[in-house]
Structures are given as C-alpha cells and as structure tokens.
Amino acid sequence: NAGVMQNPRHLVRRRGQEARLRCSPMKGHSHVYWYRQLPEEGLKFMVYLQKENIIDESGMPKERFSAEFPKEGPSILRIQQVVRGDSAAYFCASSPLAGANVLTFGAGSRLTVL
Amino acid sequence: GENVEQHPSTLSVQEGDSAVIKCTYSDSASNYFPWYKQELGKGPQLIIDIRSNVGEKKDQRIAVTLNKTAKHFSLHITETQPEDSAVYFCAASSDNNDMRFGAGTRLTVKP
C-alpha cells in the first residue's frame, strides 16, 4: 500500500501562471481532503471531495481555486493566475469513510510563486 | 462550524521531562479527536486518537485525555526524547463535519 501520493512535491510558478497539484488517495479510500499550510502556521481546511462530487468547499477561496476528484485518476487542486500569497504547502489526506475517521496525509506539495 | 484552539504555540522541555499540549473545541457534536505529529518537510502523521466515548487513552509514552463537558482535550508525552521534537496538531471532527485542526505546537526537546 503506497499511501497517499502527492505530486509534484515542489512546484515553482510565476505570478499569473496556473498550478495543478495532484493527489492519489490510499487504495480503497474514496474520500479526499485538501488542506493548506502557510509557513509556521496550522492546517487550514480547503475542500472535501468524494468521487465525482464536491462535498464541502467552504474553505476554498471563491476565485481562482478549484478542485475535482474524477471517477478515474487522482484528485486535482487547481490554482489559476497564481499570486505570491498562494505560496504554501498543500496537503492532501484520504479516508475510507465519511465522518469522524482517521485521515492519512500525503507528504505535501510545496508551491512557490515568484 | 468547529473551531479548535491549541496551546501553547511553542514548548521547550528538557529530555526526560513531560510535555503537555492542550486544545479546546467549540462544536459539542464533535466526537473524534486525533493528534498528529509533523516533522520538518513531511506530512502530518497520526500518533494517537480518542473518541468521545472514552476519557483517556494511552500508548506507551503518549496519552490523551478528553473532557467532553469542558470541551477540551490534551496530549501528554512522558520521558521526552529529542526525536519527539516536531510540530504537533490537535484536531476535532464529527460525523457531519470535516476535520478541523488547531494551529499547532512546536515542541523542542533539549538533550
């Protein structure tokens, strides 16, 4: 079991470009969560998805950010027209069940916007 | 929604001493309280968790206590070792709510 796989581990973008972060959940997990972590800060919830459905996107900025978890393939967090303030570590976590259950985290994708 | 507060933000102890980190939560429906350890450059790793039907859980040098009435829970690490140095996060969730995290505690264990 390979665990939660995130790629790329590091991504550098210039202002105005697009960033795409991918997350493959653990085998058998159909619930995916994305969190953002700014330097020296905690984990901020962004979005919760199940296959082909966005369940809760209350933590995601209304503009420029989108997420999907298609029937086939990884979950993708997409940031359009990146700005310097988007520089952060983005963590994906997965769970086999909805509700109050253990989340398994990936190693994160570190986005740097120049 | 759930709001989790965590204290202290930094904690420095001497090797062999105990470390205690405290968290409070706001949503009385929360029933699952995990603790995660994050080492530099890595993702958070679950170290212990507790559900609302118990008041205490222990795993070797790590223990967690839960006071549902007061809505607070704590992490206790005894006989600390330098490899315990990391950032620790508490979290709370319920069957109807996503997991919310505290702001983290940076623990430094001095040899």
Coordinates of C-alpha atoms in Angstrom, one line a residue:
Chain A
N1 CA 0.0 0.0 0.0
A2 CA 1.8 3.1 -1.3
G3 CA -0.1 5.6 1.0
V4 CA -1.3 8.9 -0.2
M5 CA 0.8 10.1 -3.1
Q6 CA 1.1 13.8 -4.0
N7 CA 2.9 15.3 -6.9
P8 CA 4.7 17.4 -7.6
R9 CA 6.5 17.7 -4.3
H10 CA 7.8 21.1 -5.3
L11 CA 6.3 23.5 -7.8
V12 CA 7.6 26.9 -8.8
R13 CA 5.3 29.2 -10.7
R14 CA 5.5 32.9 -11.8
R15 CA 2.6 35.2 -10.9
G16 CA -0.3 34.7 -13.3
Q17 CA 0.5 31.1 -14.2
E18 CA -1.5 28.1 -13.3
A19 CA -0.7 25.5 -10.7
R20 CA -2.0 21.9 -10.7
L21 CA -1.5 19.7 -7.7
R22 CA -2.3 16.0 -7.8
C23 CA -3.3 13.6 -5.1
S24 CA -3.8 9.8 -5.4
P25 CA -5.5 8.6 -2.2
M26 CA -4.7 5.3 -0.5
K27 CA -6.1 2.2 -2.1
G28 CA -9.7 1.8 -1.1
H29 CA -10.1 5.4 0.1
S30 CA -12.8 7.3 -1.7
H31 CA -12.8 10.5 0.5
V32 CA -10.2 13.2 -0.2
Y33 CA -9.4 16.4 1.7
W34 CA -7.2 19.2 0.8
Y35 CA -5.5 21.5 3.4
R36 CA -3.2 24.5 3.0
Q37 CA -0.4 25.2 5.4
L38 CA 1.3 28.6 5.4
P39 CA 4.9 28.7 6.8
E40 CA 4.8 28.4 10.6
E41 CA 1.1 28.0 10.6
G42 CA -1.5 25.3 11.0
L43 CA -3.5 23.3 8.6
K44 CA -6.4 25.1 7.0
F45 CA -9.2 23.1 5.5
M46 CA -10.0 23.8 1.9
V47 CA -12.2 21.2 0.3
Y48 CA -13.6 17.7 0.9
L49 CA -14.4 15.5 -2.1
Q50 CA -15.8 12.1 -2.9
K51 CA -15.5 10.5 -6.3
E52 CA -17.1 12.9 -8.8
N53 CA -18.6 15.1 -6.0
I54 CA -17.5 18.1 -4.1
I55 CA -19.0 17.7 -0.6
D56 CA -17.7 20.8 1.2
E57 CA -15.7 23.6 -0.4
S58 CA -16.3 26.1 2.4
G59 CA -12.6 26.6 3.0
M60 CA -11.6 27.3 -0.6
P61 CA -11.3 30.8 -2.0
K62 CA -14.2 31.6 -4.3
E63 CA -12.0 32.7 -7.1
R64 CA -9.0 31.1 -8.9
F65 CA -9.2 27.9 -6.9
S66 CA -11.0 24.7 -8.0
A67 CA -10.8 21.0 -7.1
E68 CA -12.0 17.8 -8.6
F69 CA -11.9 14.1 -7.9
P70 CA -12.9 12.3 -11.1
K71 CA -14.2 8.7 -11.4
E72 CA -10.8 7.7 -12.7
G73 CA -7.5 9.2 -11.8
P74 CA -6.2 11.5 -9.0
S75 CA -7.8 14.4 -7.2
I76 CA -6.6 17.7 -8.6
L77 CA -6.3 21.1 -6.9
R78 CA -6.1 23.8 -9.5
I79 CA -5.0 27.4 -8.8
Q80 CA -5.4 29.8 -11.7
Q81 CA -3.5 33.1 -12.0
V82 CA -1.3 32.4 -9.0
V83 CA -0.2 35.2 -6.7
R84 CA 2.6 35.3 -4.2
G85 CA 0.1 34.8 -1.4
D86 CA -0.6 31.3 -2.8
S87 CA 2.8 30.2 -1.8
A88 CA 2.3 27.4 0.7
A89 CA 2.4 23.7 1.3
Y90 CA -0.8 21.9 0.1
F91 CA -1.6 18.7 1.8
C92 CA -4.0 16.0 0.7
A93 CA -5.5 13.5 3.0
S94 CA -7.7 10.5 2.4
S95 CA -10.1 8.4 4.4
P96 CA -12.1 5.2 3.7
L97 CA -15.2 6.5 5.3
A98 CA -17.1 9.7 5.7
G99 CA -17.4 11.4 9.0
A100 CA -15.2 11.2 12.0
N101 CA -12.4 9.0 10.9
V102 CA -8.6 8.8 10.6
L103 CA -7.1 10.9 7.9
T104 CA -4.0 9.7 6.2
F105 CA -1.9 12.5 4.8
G106 CA 0.4 12.7 1.9
A107 CA 3.8 14.4 2.0
G108 CA 2.5 17.6 0.6
S109 CA 3.1 19.8 -2.5
R110 CA 5.1 23.0 -1.9
L111 CA 4.1 25.8 -4.2
T112 CA 6.4 28.8 -4.6
V113 CA 5.1 31.7 -6.6
L114 CA 7.9 34.1 -7.8
Chain B
G1 CA -18.6 25.2 12.2
E2 CA -15.9 23.7 14.5
N3 CA -13.2 25.9 16.0
V4 CA -10.2 24.3 17.6
E5 CA -7.7 26.3 19.7
Q6 CA -4.4 24.9 20.7
H7 CA -1.9 26.0 23.4
P8 CA 1.0 26.6 23.8
S9 CA 2.3 27.5 20.3
T10 CA 5.8 26.7 21.3
L11 CA 7.1 24.4 24.1
S12 CA 10.6 23.6 25.1
V13 CA 11.4 20.9 27.6
Q14 CA 14.5 19.1 28.8
E15 CA 15.0 15.5 27.7
G16 CA 13.2 13.2 30.1
D17 CA 10.7 15.7 31.2
S18 CA 7.0 15.6 30.3
A19 CA 5.2 17.7 27.7
V20 CA 1.6 18.7 27.8
I21 CA -0.4 20.3 24.9
K22 CA -3.9 21.4 25.4
C23 CA -6.8 22.0 22.9
T24 CA -10.4 23.2 23.2
Y25 CA -13.1 22.8 20.7
S26 CA -16.4 24.5 20.1
D27 CA -18.8 22.1 18.5
S28 CA -20.5 19.8 21.0
A29 CA -21.2 17.3 18.2
S30 CA -17.5 16.6 17.7
N31 CA -16.8 13.0 18.6
Y32 CA -13.4 12.2 17.2
F33 CA -10.1 13.8 18.4
P34 CA -6.8 12.8 16.7
W35 CA -3.3 14.1 17.3
Y36 CA -0.8 14.4 14.5
K37 CA 2.9 14.9 14.5
Q38 CA 4.6 16.8 11.7
E39 CA 8.3 16.6 11.2
L40 CA 10.1 19.1 9.0
G41 CA 9.3 18.7 5.3
K42 CA 6.8 15.9 5.9
G43 CA 3.1 15.4 6.1
P44 CA 1.3 15.1 9.4
Q45 CA 1.3 11.6 10.9
L46 CA -1.3 10.3 13.3
I47 CA 0.2 9.4 16.7
I48 CA -2.9 8.8 18.8
D49 CA -6.6 9.5 18.7
I50 CA -9.6 9.3 21.1
R51 CA -13.3 9.1 20.6
S52 CA -15.9 10.8 22.8
N53 CA -17.0 7.6 24.5
V54 CA -13.7 7.4 26.5
G55 CA -12.0 9.8 28.7
E56 CA -8.4 8.7 28.4
K57 CA -6.2 6.6 26.1
K58 CA -2.6 5.7 26.4
D59 CA 0.0 4.3 24.0
Q60 CA 3.4 3.8 25.6
R61 CA 4.8 7.3 26.4
I62 CA 1.8 9.1 24.8
A63 CA -1.6 9.7 26.4
V64 CA -4.6 11.7 25.5
T65 CA -7.3 12.9 27.9
L66 CA -10.8 14.2 26.9
N67 CA -13.2 16.3 29.0
K68 CA -16.4 16.5 27.0
T69 CA -18.2 18.7 29.5
A70 CA -15.5 21.3 29.3
K71 CA -14.8 20.6 25.6
H72 CA -11.1 20.2 25.9
F73 CA -8.5 17.5 25.3
S74 CA -4.9 17.2 26.0
L75 CA -1.8 15.3 24.8
H76 CA 0.7 14.1 27.3
I77 CA 4.2 12.9 26.3
T78 CA 6.3 11.4 29.1
E79 CA 10.0 10.8 29.2
T80 CA 10.5 13.0 26.2
Q81 CA 13.3 12.3 23.8
P82 CA 15.0 14.5 21.2
E83 CA 13.2 12.6 18.4
D84 CA 9.9 13.9 19.9
S85 CA 10.8 17.3 18.6
A86 CA 8.3 18.3 16.0
V87 CA 5.1 20.2 15.4
Y88 CA 2.0 18.6 17.0
F89 CA -1.5 19.3 15.8
C90 CA -4.8 18.5 17.5
A91 CA -8.0 18.1 15.6
A92 CA -11.7 17.6 16.0
S93 CA -14.4 16.2 13.8
S94 CA -17.9 14.8 13.9
D95 CA -19.9 12.5 11.7
N96 CA -21.3 15.5 10.0
N97 CA -18.3 17.8 9.9
D98 CA -14.9 17.8 8.3
M99 CA -11.8 17.7 10.5
R100 CA -10.6 21.0 11.8
F101 CA -7.1 21.5 13.2
G102 CA -5.5 23.6 15.9
A103 CA -2.8 26.0 15.0
G104 CA 0.0 23.6 16.1
T105 CA 2.6 23.4 18.9
R106 CA 6.3 23.4 18.1
L107 CA 7.9 21.1 20.7
T108 CA 11.6 21.2 21.2
V109 CA 13.2 18.6 23.4
K110 CA 16.7 19.6 24.5
P111 CA 19.2 16.9 25.0

